[in-house]
Every structure is written in C-alpha cells, then in structure tokens.
CSV table of C-alpha atoms (C1' of nucleotides) in Angstrom, one decimal:
chain,number,residue,atom,x,y,z
A,8,MET,CA,16.4,29.3,17.7
A,9,SER,CA,15.0,32.7,18.5
A,10,THR,CA,11.5,33.8,17.4
A,11,LEU,CA,11.7,36.1,14.4
A,12,ILE,CA,9.1,37.8,12.3
A,13,LEU,CA,8.4,36.7,8.8
A,14,PRO,CA,10.6,38.5,6.2
A,15,PRO,CA,9.0,41.1,3.9
A,16,GLN,CA,9.0,38.7,0.9
A,17,ALA,CA,6.7,36.3,2.8
A,18,THR,CA,3.4,36.3,0.9
A,19,PRO,CA,0.4,36.7,3.2
A,20,ALA,CA,-1.8,34.3,1.3
A,21,GLY,CA,-5.1,33.0,2.6
A,22,LEU,CA,-4.7,29.5,3.8
A,23,ALA,CA,-7.8,27.3,3.5
A,24,VAL,CA,-8.7,23.6,3.7
A,25,ASP,CA,-11.5,21.9,1.8
A,26,VAL,CA,-12.8,18.4,2.6
A,27,VAL,CA,-14.1,15.8,0.1
A,28,ALA,CA,-16.1,13.6,2.4
A,29,PHE,CA,-17.3,10.3,0.9
A,30,ALA,CA,-19.8,7.8,2.3
A,31,MET,CA,-21.9,4.9,1.0
A,32,HIS,CA,-25.7,5.5,1.0
A,33,ALA,CA,-28.3,3.5,-0.9
A,34,GLY,CA,-25.6,1.4,-2.6
A,35,GLU,CA,-24.0,4.5,-4.1
A,36,LEU,CA,-20.8,6.4,-3.4
A,37,GLN,CA,-21.9,9.9,-2.2
A,38,VAL,CA,-20.1,13.1,-1.4
A,39,LEU,CA,-21.0,15.6,1.2
A,40,LEU,CA,-21.7,19.2,-0.1
A,41,VAL,CA,-22.8,22.4,1.5
A,42,GLU,CA,-24.8,25.3,0.1
A,43,ARG,CA,-22.8,28.5,0.4
A,44,GLY,CA,-24.5,31.3,2.3
A,45,SER,CA,-22.1,34.1,1.5
A,46,LEU,CA,-20.3,35.6,-1.4
A,47,PRO,CA,-18.7,34.7,-3.6
A,48,HIS,CA,-20.8,31.9,-5.1
A,49,ALA,CA,-23.6,32.3,-2.6
A,50,ARG,CA,-26.3,29.7,-3.0
A,51,THR,CA,-24.0,27.4,-4.9
A,52,TRP,CA,-23.0,23.9,-3.8
A,53,ALA,CA,-19.4,23.6,-2.6
A,54,LEU,CA,-17.1,21.3,-0.6
A,55,PRO,CA,-17.1,22.0,3.1
A,56,GLY,CA,-14.1,24.1,3.9
A,57,GLY,CA,-12.7,27.4,5.1
A,58,PHE,CA,-9.8,29.3,6.4
A,59,VAL,CA,-7.2,27.7,8.7
A,60,HIS,CA,-6.8,29.3,12.1
A,61,LEU,CA,-3.4,30.6,13.1
A,62,ASN,CA,-2.6,28.0,15.7
A,63,GLU,CA,-4.4,25.1,14.1
A,64,GLU,CA,-2.9,22.1,12.3
A,65,LEU,CA,-4.1,21.5,8.8
A,66,HIS,CA,-5.9,18.3,9.6
A,67,GLU,CA,-7.6,19.9,12.7
A,68,ALA,CA,-8.9,22.7,10.5
A,69,ALA,CA,-10.2,20.1,8.0
A,70,LEU,CA,-12.0,18.3,10.8
A,71,ARG,CA,-13.4,21.5,12.3
A,72,GLU,CA,-14.7,22.7,8.9
A,73,LEU,CA,-16.3,19.4,8.2
A,74,ARG,CA,-18.1,19.4,11.6
A,75,VAL,CA,-19.2,23.0,11.6
A,76,LYS,CA,-20.4,23.3,8.0
A,77,THR,CA,-22.2,20.0,7.8
A,78,SER,CA,-23.1,19.1,11.4
A,79,VAL,CA,-21.9,15.5,11.0
A,80,GLU,CA,-21.3,13.9,14.3
A,81,LEU,CA,-19.5,10.7,13.6
A,82,GLU,CA,-15.7,10.6,13.4
A,83,PRO,CA,-14.3,10.3,9.9
A,84,ARG,CA,-12.6,6.9,9.5
A,85,LEU,CA,-9.9,8.4,7.3
A,86,LEU,CA,-8.9,12.1,6.9
A,87,GLU,CA,-5.9,12.8,4.8
A,88,GLN,CA,-4.5,15.6,2.8
A,89,PHE,CA,-4.2,14.7,-0.9
A,90,TYR,CA,-3.3,17.8,-2.9
A,91,THR,CA,-2.9,21.6,-2.6
A,92,PHE,CA,-4.8,23.8,-5.1
A,93,GLY,CA,-3.1,27.2,-5.4
A,94,ALA,CA,-3.9,28.7,-8.8
A,95,VAL,CA,-3.5,32.4,-8.5
A,96,GLN,CA,-7.1,33.2,-9.7
A,97,ARG,CA,-8.9,30.3,-8.1
A,98,ASP,CA,-10.6,32.5,-5.6
A,99,PRO,CA,-12.0,35.9,-6.7
A,100,ARG,CA,-11.3,37.4,-3.2
A,101,GLY,CA,-7.5,37.2,-3.6
A,102,ARG,CA,-4.7,34.6,-3.3
A,103,VAL,CA,-6.1,31.7,-1.4
A,104,VAL,CA,-4.5,28.3,-1.4
A,105,SER,CA,-6.5,25.3,-0.4
A,106,VAL,CA,-5.0,22.2,1.1
A,107,ALA,CA,-7.6,19.6,0.0
A,108,HIS,CA,-8.4,16.6,2.2
A,109,MET,CA,-10.2,13.4,1.5
A,110,ALA,CA,-12.4,11.9,4.2
A,111,VAL,CA,-14.3,8.6,4.6
A,112,LEU,CA,-17.4,8.7,6.8
A,113,PRO,CA,-18.6,5.4,8.2
A,114,HIS,CA,-22.0,3.9,7.6
A,115,GLY,CA,-24.7,5.6,9.5
A,116,THR,CA,-23.6,9.1,8.7
A,117,VAL,CA,-26.8,10.3,7.2
A,118,LYS,CA,-28.2,13.3,8.9
A,119,VAL,CA,-26.4,16.5,7.9
A,120,SER,CA,-27.4,20.1,8.1
A,121,GLY,CA,-25.9,23.5,7.4
A,122,GLY,CA,-23.9,25.3,10.0
A,123,GLY,CA,-21.7,28.4,10.2
A,124,THR,CA,-22.1,30.2,6.9
A,125,ALA,CA,-23.6,27.1,5.2
A,126,LEU,CA,-27.3,27.3,4.4
A,127,GLY,CA,-27.6,23.6,4.1
A,128,ALA,CA,-25.8,20.3,3.6
A,129,GLY,CA,-26.6,17.2,1.6
A,130,TRP,CA,-25.3,14.1,0.0
A,131,PHE,CA,-24.8,13.8,-3.8
A,132,ALA,CA,-23.8,11.1,-6.2
A,133,ALA,CA,-20.0,11.4,-6.2
A,134,HIS,CA,-19.6,10.4,-9.9
A,135,SER,CA,-22.2,13.0,-11.1
A,136,PRO,CA,-22.1,16.0,-8.8
A,137,PRO,CA,-24.1,19.2,-9.3
A,138,PRO,CA,-22.3,22.4,-10.5
A,139,LEU,CA,-19.8,23.4,-7.8
A,140,ALA,CA,-18.3,26.7,-6.6
A,141,PHE,CA,-14.6,27.7,-7.2
A,142,ASP,CA,-12.4,24.9,-8.6
A,143,HIS,CA,-14.3,22.4,-6.4
A,144,HIS,CA,-15.2,20.2,-9.4
A,145,GLN,CA,-11.5,19.7,-10.1
A,146,ILE,CA,-10.9,19.0,-6.4
A,147,LEU,CA,-13.6,16.4,-6.3
A,148,SER,CA,-12.4,14.6,-9.4
A,149,SER,CA,-8.9,14.5,-8.0
A,150,ALA,CA,-10.2,13.1,-4.7
A,151,LEU,CA,-12.1,10.4,-6.6
A,152,GLU,CA,-9.0,9.3,-8.4
A,153,ARG,CA,-7.1,9.2,-5.2
A,154,LEU,CA,-9.8,7.2,-3.5
A,155,GLN,CA,-9.8,4.6,-6.3
A,156,VAL,CA,-6.0,4.2,-6.0
A,157,ARG,CA,-6.1,3.9,-2.3
A,158,LEU,CA,-9.0,1.5,-2.2
A,159,GLU,CA,-7.1,-1.8,-2.4
A,160,TYR,CA,-4.3,-0.5,-0.4
A,161,ALA,CA,-4.9,-0.2,3.3
A,162,LEU,CA,-8.3,-1.9,3.7
A,163,LEU,CA,-9.9,1.4,2.9
A,164,ALA,CA,-13.2,-0.2,1.8
A,165,LEU,CA,-13.8,-1.5,5.3
A,166,GLU,CA,-13.9,2.1,6.6
A,167,PHE,CA,-17.2,2.7,4.7
A,168,LEU,CA,-19.0,-0.1,6.5
A,169,PRO,CA,-20.1,-0.8,10.1
A,170,GLU,CA,-18.1,-3.2,12.2
A,171,THR,CA,-19.7,-6.3,10.8
A,172,PHE,CA,-20.7,-6.6,7.2
A,173,THR,CA,-21.4,-9.1,4.5
A,174,LEU,CA,-19.2,-9.8,1.5
A,175,PRO,CA,-21.9,-8.6,-1.0
A,176,GLU,CA,-21.9,-5.3,1.0
A,177,LEU,CA,-18.1,-5.0,0.8
A,178,GLN,CA,-18.2,-5.8,-2.9
A,179,GLY,CA,-20.8,-3.1,-3.3
A,180,VAL,CA,-18.3,-0.6,-1.8
A,181,TYR,CA,-15.7,-1.6,-4.4
A,182,GLU,CA,-18.2,-1.4,-7.2
A,183,ALA,CA,-19.5,2.0,-6.1
A,184,VAL,CA,-16.0,3.5,-5.8
A,185,LEU,CA,-14.6,2.0,-8.9
A,186,ASN,CA,-17.8,2.6,-10.8
A,187,LYS,CA,-17.8,-0.8,-12.4
A,188,ARG,CA,-19.0,-4.3,-11.8
A,189,LEU,CA,-16.8,-7.0,-10.4
A,190,ASP,CA,-17.1,-10.8,-10.6
A,191,LYS,CA,-18.5,-12.2,-7.3
A,192,ARG,CA,-16.3,-15.4,-7.2
A,193,ASN,CA,-13.1,-13.6,-8.0
A,194,PHE,CA,-13.8,-10.9,-5.5
A,195,ARG,CA,-14.4,-13.3,-2.7
A,196,LYS,CA,-11.3,-15.3,-3.5
A,197,ARG,CA,-9.2,-12.2,-3.5
A,198,LEU,CA,-10.5,-10.8,-0.3
A,199,LEU,CA,-10.6,-14.0,1.7
A,200,SER,CA,-7.1,-15.0,0.5
A,201,GLN,CA,-5.7,-11.9,2.1
A,202,GLY,CA,-6.7,-13.2,5.5
A,203,ILE,CA,-7.8,-9.8,6.8
A,204,LEU,CA,-11.4,-10.8,7.4
A,205,THR,CA,-12.8,-13.3,9.9
A,206,THR,CA,-16.3,-14.5,10.0
A,207,SER,CA,-18.4,-13.1,12.7
A,208,GLY,CA,-20.3,-16.4,13.0
A,209,GLU,CA,-23.7,-14.7,12.6
A,210,ARG,CA,-26.0,-14.1,9.8
A,211,ARG,CA,-28.1,-11.2,8.7
A,212,SER,CA,-31.7,-11.7,7.6
A,213,GLY,CA,-33.4,-10.2,4.6
A,214,VAL,CA,-34.8,-11.3,1.2
A,215,GLY,CA,-33.1,-14.4,-0.2
A,216,ARG,CA,-30.4,-16.5,1.4
A,217,PRO,CA,-28.9,-14.8,4.5
A,218,ALA,CA,-25.3,-13.8,4.1
A,219,GLN,CA,-22.4,-14.6,6.4
A,220,LEU,CA,-21.2,-11.7,8.5
A,221,TYR,CA,-17.5,-10.7,8.6
A,222,ARG,CA,-15.4,-8.3,10.6
A,223,LYS,CA,-11.8,-7.1,10.3
A,224,ALA,CA,-9.4,-9.7,11.7
A,225,SER,CA,-8.2,-8.5,15.1
A,226,ARG,CA,-4.7,-9.6,14.3
A,227,VAL,CA,-3.8,-9.6,10.6
A,228,ARG,CA,-2.6,-13.0,9.5
A,229,MET,CA,1.1,-13.1,8.5
A,230,PRO,CA,2.2,-15.2,5.6
A,231,GLY,CA,3.1,-18.6,6.9
A,232,SER,CA,1.1,-18.5,10.1
A,233,LEU,CA,-2.1,-20.5,10.7
B,30,MET,CA,-18.1,37.6,-9.7
B,31,SER,CA,-16.9,40.9,-8.1
B,32,THR,CA,-13.5,41.2,-6.5
B,33,LEU,CA,-13.8,41.1,-2.8
B,34,ILE,CA,-11.3,41.4,0.0
B,35,LEU,CA,-10.4,38.4,2.1
B,36,PRO,CA,-12.7,38.1,5.1
B,37,PRO,CA,-11.2,38.8,8.6
B,38,GLN,CA,-11.0,35.1,9.5
B,39,ALA,CA,-8.5,34.5,6.6
B,40,THR,CA,-5.2,33.6,8.1
B,41,PRO,CA,-2.3,35.4,6.6
B,42,ALA,CA,0.1,32.5,6.7
B,43,GLY,CA,3.4,32.5,5.0
B,44,LEU,CA,3.2,30.4,1.8
B,45,ALA,CA,6.4,28.7,0.7
B,46,VAL,CA,7.6,26.0,-1.6
B,47,ASP,CA,10.5,23.6,-1.1
B,48,VAL,CA,12.0,21.5,-3.8
B,49,VAL,CA,13.5,18.1,-3.5
B,50,ALA,CA,15.7,17.8,-6.6
B,51,PHE,CA,17.1,14.4,-7.4
B,52,ALA,CA,19.7,13.4,-9.9
B,53,MET,CA,22.1,10.5,-10.6
B,54,HIS,CA,25.7,11.1,-10.0
B,55,ALA,CA,28.5,8.5,-9.7
B,56,GLY,CA,26.0,5.7,-9.8
B,57,GLU,CA,24.2,7.1,-6.8
B,58,LEU,CA,20.9,8.9,-6.2
B,59,GLN,CA,21.7,12.4,-5.0
B,60,VAL,CA,19.7,15.3,-3.8
B,61,LEU,CA,20.5,19.0,-4.2
B,62,LEU,CA,20.9,21.0,-1.0
B,63,VAL,CA,21.8,24.6,-0.2
B,64,GLU,CA,23.6,26.1,2.7
B,65,ARG,CA,21.4,28.7,4.4
B,66,GLY,CA,22.9,32.1,4.7
B,67,SER,CA,20.3,33.7,6.9
B,68,LEU,CA,18.4,33.0,10.1
B,69,PRO,CA,16.9,30.8,11.2
B,70,HIS,CA,19.2,27.8,10.7
B,71,ALA,CA,22.0,29.9,9.2
B,72,ARG,CA,24.9,27.7,7.9
B,73,THR,CA,22.7,24.6,7.9
B,74,TRP,CA,22.0,22.5,4.8
B,75,ALA,CA,18.4,22.8,3.6
B,76,LEU,CA,16.2,22.1,0.6
B,77,PRO,CA,16.1,24.9,-1.9
B,78,GLY,CA,12.9,26.8,-1.4
B,79,GLY,CA,11.3,30.1,-0.3
B,80,PHE,CA,8.2,32.2,-0.3
B,81,VAL,CA,5.8,32.2,-3.2
B,82,HIS,CA,5.2,35.6,-4.8
B,83,LEU,CA,1.7,37.0,-4.8
B,84,ASN,CA,0.9,36.5,-8.5
B,85,GLU,CA,3.0,33.4,-9.0
B,86,GLU,CA,1.7,29.8,-9.5
B,87,LEU,CA,3.1,27.2,-7.1
B,88,HIS,CA,5.1,25.3,-9.7
B,89,GLU,CA,6.5,28.6,-11.0
B,90,ALA,CA,7.7,29.5,-7.5
B,91,ALA,CA,9.3,26.0,-7.2
B,92,LEU,CA,11.1,26.4,-10.4
B,93,ARG,CA,12.3,29.9,-9.6
B,94,GLU,CA,13.6,28.9,-6.1
B,95,LEU,CA,15.4,25.9,-7.6
B,96,ARG,CA,17.1,28.1,-10.2
B,97,VAL,CA,17.9,31.1,-7.9
B,98,LYS,CA,19.2,29.2,-4.9
B,99,THR,CA,21.2,26.5,-6.7
B,100,SER,CA,22.1,28.1,-10.1
B,101,VAL,CA,21.2,24.9,-11.9
B,102,GLU,CA,20.7,25.7,-15.6
B,103,LEU,CA,19.1,22.6,-17.0
B,104,GLU,CA,15.3,22.2,-17.1
B,105,PRO,CA,14.0,19.7,-14.6
B,106,ARG,CA,12.5,16.8,-16.4
B,107,LEU,CA,9.8,16.5,-13.8
B,108,LEU,CA,8.5,18.9,-11.2
B,109,GLU,CA,5.5,18.1,-9.3
B,110,GLN,CA,3.9,18.9,-6.0
B,111,PHE,CA,3.7,15.9,-3.6
B,112,TYR,CA,2.7,17.1,-0.1
B,113,THR,CA,2.1,20.2,1.9
B,114,PHE,CA,3.8,20.5,5.2
B,115,GLY,CA,2.0,22.9,7.5
B,116,ALA,CA,2.7,22.0,11.2
B,117,VAL,CA,2.1,25.1,13.3
B,118,GLN,CA,5.6,25.1,14.8
B,119,ARG,CA,7.6,24.0,11.7
B,120,ASP,CA,9.1,27.4,11.2
B,121,PRO,CA,10.2,29.5,14.2
B,122,ARG,CA,9.4,32.7,12.4
B,123,GLY,CA,5.7,32.1,12.4
B,124,ARG,CA,3.1,30.1,10.5
B,125,VAL,CA,4.6,29.0,7.2
B,126,VAL,CA,3.2,26.2,5.1
B,127,SER,CA,5.4,24.7,2.5
B,128,VAL,CA,4.1,23.1,-0.6
B,129,ALA,CA,6.8,20.5,-1.2
B,130,HIS,CA,7.8,19.6,-4.8
B,131,MET,CA,9.8,16.8,-6.2
B,132,ALA,CA,12.1,17.4,-9.2
B,133,VAL,CA,14.2,15.1,-11.4
B,134,LEU,CA,17.2,16.7,-13.0
B,135,PRO,CA,18.7,15.1,-16.1
B,136,HIS,CA,22.2,13.7,-16.4
B,137,GLY,CA,24.8,16.4,-16.8
B,138,THR,CA,23.4,18.6,-14.0
B,139,VAL,CA,26.6,18.8,-12.0
B,140,LYS,CA,27.7,22.3,-11.4
B,141,VAL,CA,25.7,24.1,-8.8
B,142,SER,CA,26.5,27.1,-6.6
B,143,GLY,CA,24.7,29.2,-4.1
B,144,GLY,CA,22.6,32.2,-5.1
B,145,GLY,CA,20.2,34.6,-3.4
B,146,THR,CA,20.5,33.9,0.3
B,147,ALA,CA,22.2,30.6,-0.2
B,148,LEU,CA,25.9,30.4,0.7
B,149,GLY,CA,26.5,27.4,-1.4
B,150,ALA,CA,24.8,24.4,-3.0
B,151,GLY,CA,25.9,20.8,-3.4
B,152,TRP,CA,24.9,17.2,-4.1
B,153,PHE,CA,24.4,14.7,-1.3
B,154,ALA,CA,23.5,11.0,-1.1
B,155,ALA,CA,19.7,11.0,-1.0
B,156,HIS,CA,19.5,7.9,1.2
B,157,SER,CA,21.9,9.4,3.9
B,158,PRO,CA,21.7,13.1,3.9
B,159,PRO,CA,23.4,15.5,6.4
B,160,PRO,CA,21.4,17.1,9.2
B,161,LEU,CA,18.8,19.5,7.6
B,162,ALA,CA,17.1,22.7,8.7
B,163,PHE,CA,13.4,22.9,9.7
B,164,ASP,CA,11.4,19.7,8.9
B,165,HIS,CA,13.4,19.1,5.7
B,166,HIS,CA,14.5,15.7,6.7
B,167,GLN,CA,10.9,14.6,6.9
B,168,ILE,CA,10.2,16.3,3.5
B,169,LEU,CA,13.1,14.5,1.9
B,170,SER,CA,12.0,11.1,3.3
B,171,SER,CA,8.6,11.7,2.0
B,172,ALA,CA,9.9,12.7,-1.5
B,173,LEU,CA,12.0,9.5,-1.6
B,174,GLU,CA,8.9,7.4,-0.9
B,175,ARG,CA,7.0,9.1,-3.6
B,176,LEU,CA,9.9,8.8,-6.1
B,177,GLN,CA,10.0,5.1,-5.5
B,178,VAL,CA,6.3,4.7,-6.1
B,179,ARG,CA,6.4,6.7,-9.2
B,180,LEU,CA,9.5,5.1,-10.6
B,181,GLU,CA,7.8,2.3,-12.7
B,182,TYR,CA,4.9,4.3,-13.6
B,183,ALA,CA,5.5,6.9,-16.3
B,184,LEU,CA,9.0,6.0,-17.5
B,185,LEU,CA,10.3,8.2,-14.7
B,186,ALA,CA,13.7,6.4,-14.7
B,187,LEU,CA,14.4,7.6,-18.2
B,188,GLU,CA,14.3,11.2,-17.0
B,189,PHE,CA,17.5,10.7,-15.0
B,190,LEU,CA,19.5,9.8,-18.1
B,191,PRO,CA,20.7,11.4,-21.3
B,192,GLU,CA,18.9,10.8,-24.5
B,193,THR,CA,20.8,7.6,-25.2
B,194,PHE,CA,21.8,5.2,-22.5
B,195,THR,CA,22.6,1.6,-21.9
B,196,LEU,CA,20.5,-1.0,-20.1
B,197,PRO,CA,23.0,-1.4,-17.3
B,198,GLU,CA,22.8,2.4,-16.8
B,199,LEU,CA,19.0,2.3,-16.6
B,200,GLN,CA,19.2,-0.6,-14.2
B,201,GLY,CA,21.6,1.5,-12.2
B,202,VAL,CA,18.9,4.2,-11.8
B,203,TYR,CA,16.4,1.7,-10.6
B,204,GLU,CA,18.8,0.2,-8.1
B,205,ALA,CA,19.9,3.6,-6.8
B,206,VAL,CA,16.3,4.8,-6.4
B,207,LEU,CA,15.0,1.7,-4.8
B,208,ASN,CA,18.1,1.2,-2.9
B,209,LYS,CA,18.3,-2.5,-3.7
B,210,ARG,CA,19.8,-4.9,-6.2
B,211,LEU,CA,17.8,-6.2,-9.2
B,212,ASP,CA,18.3,-9.3,-11.3
B,213,LYS,CA,19.8,-8.3,-14.7
B,214,ARG,CA,17.9,-10.8,-16.8
B,215,ASN,CA,14.5,-10.1,-15.3
B,216,PHE,CA,15.1,-6.4,-15.5
B,217,ARG,CA,16.0,-6.5,-19.2
B,218,LYS,CA,13.0,-8.8,-19.9
B,219,ARG,CA,10.6,-6.5,-18.2
B,220,LEU,CA,11.9,-3.3,-19.7
B,221,LEU,CA,12.2,-4.6,-23.2
B,222,SER,CA,8.8,-6.3,-23.2
B,223,GLN,CA,7.2,-3.0,-22.6
B,224,GLY,CA,8.3,-1.9,-26.0
B,225,ILE,CA,9.1,1.7,-24.9
B,226,LEU,CA,12.8,1.4,-25.8
B,227,THR,CA,14.4,1.2,-29.2
B,228,THR,CA,18.1,0.4,-29.9
B,229,SER,CA,20.0,3.4,-31.0
B,230,GLY,CA,22.3,1.1,-33.1
B,231,GLU,CA,25.5,2.3,-31.6
B,232,ARG,CA,27.7,1.2,-28.8
B,233,ARG,CA,29.5,2.9,-26.0
B,234,SER,CA,33.1,2.0,-25.2
B,235,GLY,CA,34.7,1.4,-21.9
B,236,VAL,CA,36.1,-1.4,-19.8
B,237,GLY,CA,34.7,-4.8,-20.7
B,238,ARG,CA,32.2,-5.6,-23.4
B,239,PRO,CA,30.5,-2.5,-24.9
B,240,ALA,CA,26.8,-2.1,-24.2
B,241,GLN,CA,24.0,-1.5,-26.7
B,242,LEU,CA,22.6,2.0,-26.6
B,243,TYR,CA,18.9,2.6,-26.3
B,244,ARG,CA,16.6,5.6,-26.5
B,245,LYS,CA,13.0,6.2,-25.7
B,246,ALA,CA,10.8,4.9,-28.6
B,247,SER,CA,9.6,7.9,-30.6
B,248,ARG,CA,6.2,6.3,-30.8
B,249,VAL,CA,5.2,4.0,-28.0
B,250,ARG,CA,4.3,0.6,-29.3
B,251,MET,CA,0.6,-0.3,-28.8
B,252,PRO,CA,-0.3,-3.9,-27.8
B,253,GLY,CA,-0.9,-5.8,-31.1
B,254,SER,CA,1.1,-3.6,-33.4
B,255,LEU,CA,4.5,-4.6,-34.9
C,2,DA,C1',45.4,-15.2,-21.4
C,3,DC,C1',42.8,-12.9,-18.4
C,4,DA,C1',39.9,-9.4,-16.4
C,5,DA,C1',35.7,-6.9,-16.8
C,6,DA,C1',31.3,-6.0,-17.9
C,7,DA,C1',27.3,-7.3,-21.3
C,8,DG,C1',24.2,-10.4,-22.8
C,9,DT,C1',21.1,-14.5,-22.9
C,10,DG,C1',16.6,-18.8,-21.6
C,11,DT,C1',14.2,-21.8,-18.9
C,12,DT,C1',11.5,-23.2,-15.0
C,13,DT,C1',8.5,-22.3,-11.3
C,14,DC,C1',5.1,-20.0,-8.9
C,15,DT,C1',1.6,-16.7,-8.1
C,16,DA,C1',-2.2,-13.7,-9.2
C,17,DA,C1',-5.8,-12.3,-12.4
C,18,DT,C1',-9.5,-13.7,-15.4
C,19,DA,C1',-13.4,-16.0,-17.4
C,20,DC,C1',-17.1,-18.6,-16.6
C,21,DA,C1',-22.3,-21.5,-14.6
C,22,DC,C1',-24.6,-23.8,-11.3
C,23,DC,C1',-26.5,-25.0,-6.6
C,24,DC,C1',-28.1,-23.3,-1.8
C,25,DA,C1',-30.9,-21.2,1.9
C,26,DT,C1',-34.3,-18.5,3.1
C,27,DG,C1',-39.0,-15.7,2.9
C,28,DT,C1',-43.5,-15.4,0.8
D,1,DA,C1',-43.3,-23.6,-5.6
D,2,DC,C1',-40.9,-19.9,-6.8
D,3,DA,C1',-38.4,-15.6,-6.4
D,4,DT,C1',-34.4,-13.6,-4.4
D,5,DG,C1',-29.9,-13.0,-3.4
D,6,DG,C1',-25.7,-15.9,-1.4
D,7,DG,C1',-22.3,-19.1,-2.1
D,8,DT,C1',-19.0,-22.2,-4.5
D,9,DG,C1',-14.7,-24.5,-8.2
D,10,DT,C1',-11.8,-25.0,-12.2
D,11,DA,C1',-9.1,-24.0,-16.2
D,12,DT,C1',-6.4,-20.6,-18.6
D,13,DT,C1',-3.3,-17.0,-18.9
D,14,DA,C1',0.2,-13.5,-17.8
D,15,DG,C1',3.6,-11.7,-15.1
D,16,DA,C1',7.2,-12.1,-11.3
D,17,DA,C1',11.1,-14.5,-9.5
D,18,DA,C1',14.9,-17.6,-9.2
D,19,DC,C1',18.9,-19.1,-11.3
D,20,DA,C1',24.5,-19.7,-14.3
D,21,DC,C1',26.9,-19.6,-18.2
D,22,DT,C1',28.7,-17.5,-22.7
D,23,DT,C1',30.2,-13.3,-25.4
D,24,DT,C1',32.8,-9.3,-26.5
D,25,DT,C1',36.1,-6.1,-25.7
D,26,DG,C1',40.6,-3.8,-23.6
D,27,DT,C1',45.0,-4.7,-21.5
DNA sequence: ACAAAAGTGTTTCTAATACACCCATGT
DNA sequence: ACATGGGTGTATTAGAAACACTTTTGT
C-alpha cells in the first residue's frame, strides 16, 4: 500500500463541519448559535462550525469548532454526525460540503461567548430560532428530527441533566424535545419499568412537595434479574 | 452575496461517494461490488464509487458512479445518503471523505459488468461479503443496519420486488434483509392489516399451490375508510 | 396418492392510553 | 389554612407473538 497522490478527477472541495448543540435551559430546549464576524453572512446567526483540518478526524473538528467558536468548557455528552449537506450552491464561496453533527450539552452549560471569527455566542429556543446563515435552518430542523427519534433510544434524555435529577425534571426534557405534553403517570410507569433508574435516596427542596432524586442505574437491570 | 474564494484554512479534501446497492436474487439479499482496476487495492472487490464532480450534487454523483462502474440500467428505487466516512487514513492517497449512499435495485437487475476503471462487477451475499478495499466492509455493515431499520418504515421491502408479487415473496424479502425467519401467519396479518396491498386478482403458477398476486394499493387506505 | 407450497384463527401477553385524587412541604 | 408541585392505580385497547392444520395444485 504505497502512498499515492490524489488522481486529477478528485474534486478539491471545501470540507466543513457544523454543530447543532442542544441543552436545556429554563425548562426549554435551546440551541447554541454564534454571530458570524466575517463574510459571507457577517453579523448573522449561524451554527458553530468551520473547515476541517487536514489531519483531523471529523468528530475532532466538530469538537474543536464548538469549543473555539462558543467558548463552552463542558464536554458534550453526545456528539455524533447525522447528515452531510453538500448542495452545490449552499456556500457562495464555492463548493463546501458540511458534515453536520448533533451535540448534547449537560446541565450547567450556560456561559458562552464568541471566539475565533465569532462575534458572540448565545442560546436560542430550538423550536423557533432566529434567521440563520447558509442552509443552517435546514440543518437545525434536521437535527431536531434526529434528536426526537433518538430520545427514547439510548437514554439520551439523561444526558441533558446533572447526575442526579427528579422525575419531573426528566419529564421536562422529554416535553421540551418532543414539544408536547406527556401524562405524568404514564411517563413514570414507562421510565421506571425500564429499570434504568435508581433512587438516589435523597430529596431536593423547593416549593411544594420535595421530589425523589434519581440517577442512572450503575448496572442496567437485565430482564429476569432482581 | 458576492462570490468569494475559499479562505486559506479550507481543506482541499477529496470528496467521494460510495454506493451500497442491494437487490434480491435467488432468495438472498445481495450487494453489488466492482473489481478495482487501478491502485490502490487493484484487483480487490469494492463498493462502486468515486470522486464527486465540482458542479454535481451528491446524489447525482452516487447515481453516476453506480451506472458507470457497474453498467446497471434500471433506476434504483431508493438512493439515499446514510453516513459520511472521513477517517484521516481511510485512503492511502490522501484525505478523502466518502459520503456513503444506500440503494435498492428492483427485481430484474441481474446483468452487470465493469465500466470506467472497474474490471468487473458482480453480486455477492450481503451478509457474507468477500474481503473489500478501503473501509468498505465497515460501510457495508453500516448500510445493512440502516436497511434493516428502514425496512418496515416506508414500504421499503416492496422496492425489491416487481410490480406484482406474492406474499411469500414479500416475506422472503423481509427474511433475507433481517437474516431471520418470520412466522407466516403473523407476517400476513401484519402486512394485510396495514391496507397498503391490494390483490391483483391473478395467480402465479409453479410447484405446489399457486399464490395470490398483490400490488401496492394505488391509493393508500386511510384509517376509517372502506 | 403424494409432495410441495399457500393459506387460515385463536389465545396469550405486553405496552400504550386515558383518566382523578391524595400527599408532603413552605409560607 | 392554603397554595404548590409530587406522587400514585386501574381499566381499556391495540399490537406482537406463539402455535398446527387444511387447501390447492403438479406429478
């Protein structure tokens, strides 16, 4: 396997990544956007993203762009590629394909600020975003769909919360992501019957009756075991 | 929105597409492979694919590569992007990302031959393929998973068959894709209760009792209608 | 007549839904 | 005491799964 050069028909397209980073704030599903500081679309809100470096894996590039452009410090709890947007005219500068990633940031990720070429960064309601640069509105819609599909599957909702949380908080994540109300009793039945939560024995105070705290079960219960 | 040139940090990576084209032959799920005629991996089986042209949409490139490399003439019944493989070292020639597509070819797609740089083309058992070039084994596995997930959803199984077909044939598609046996009675109940099939009134002859022919319902029955 | 493949019903179990009241705490 | 939010149980329905024999044709 000798090292060859790319053949002449290889298109030197620009290779970019964009990141749709979700988090829960104020009981709402929010998405992290940056204000572009350079052309095209200067001073327009956009998804954090940029060009992939030559010796950088796609997910590394996504992580780097997220960190540099928004100054978030916490590790994303999930970061996965979900679709590649490659329409010929999607970027006025030339042929640029963007491998779009979806990220979930844990609770506590609030402070963000611009970095690199971004003038600023901020959180916006994911279901009603401001006007966005390029085809980023399409990318966001597509990410929302994927997030909704993956919510049940794979305990994804837990990634939005701190280590311990109450059932009403967890239900809030479901409702914010699915953008609809759920029945409290059925929700609890469904979640608890899966055996993936254990009570943390403690209670959190506030207005009204305190809620039981839960955490992810250290070892997931197999069907048939106690 | 003026036309700018790509900034210096834009990586000129090679942009390729690969196509995992499935079809049913001899009661088995098969995948279309080509024998590479040039380096690297010359004389190794690989997925049909190649570089995207500068003014070509991704799905157009996938369709072109499928046609040129394998000489298939029929239109794919489904052709959709499913994942982008971009590991830095996946191609010894340099940085090449491949937007992988999954295709379903209808019944009757049998004759294939090499074209372009492909020495030959052929059908192989999708669940036990020969050794493949690059990371194509991983791409194939990934496509199989996606195919299985999408099988129920969207009447995908019908795309493997000719316009009219028998229920045992349809069940054969499910069994071949899922790689497991299904119960005949439950299968028929499930499919017929969806109201998406109508009998074609005719019967096909062969060994044993002839089977009823079906076709996709011209207008899908809505819940509540007759 | 027999071999081969198509066709057919019932029972059981599980999961989803709809729905209304009592409980524990802070003020 | 009351306002606030947390917690609980039952009945109904729909879909999934398990399971064996009869029918129609060609030879």
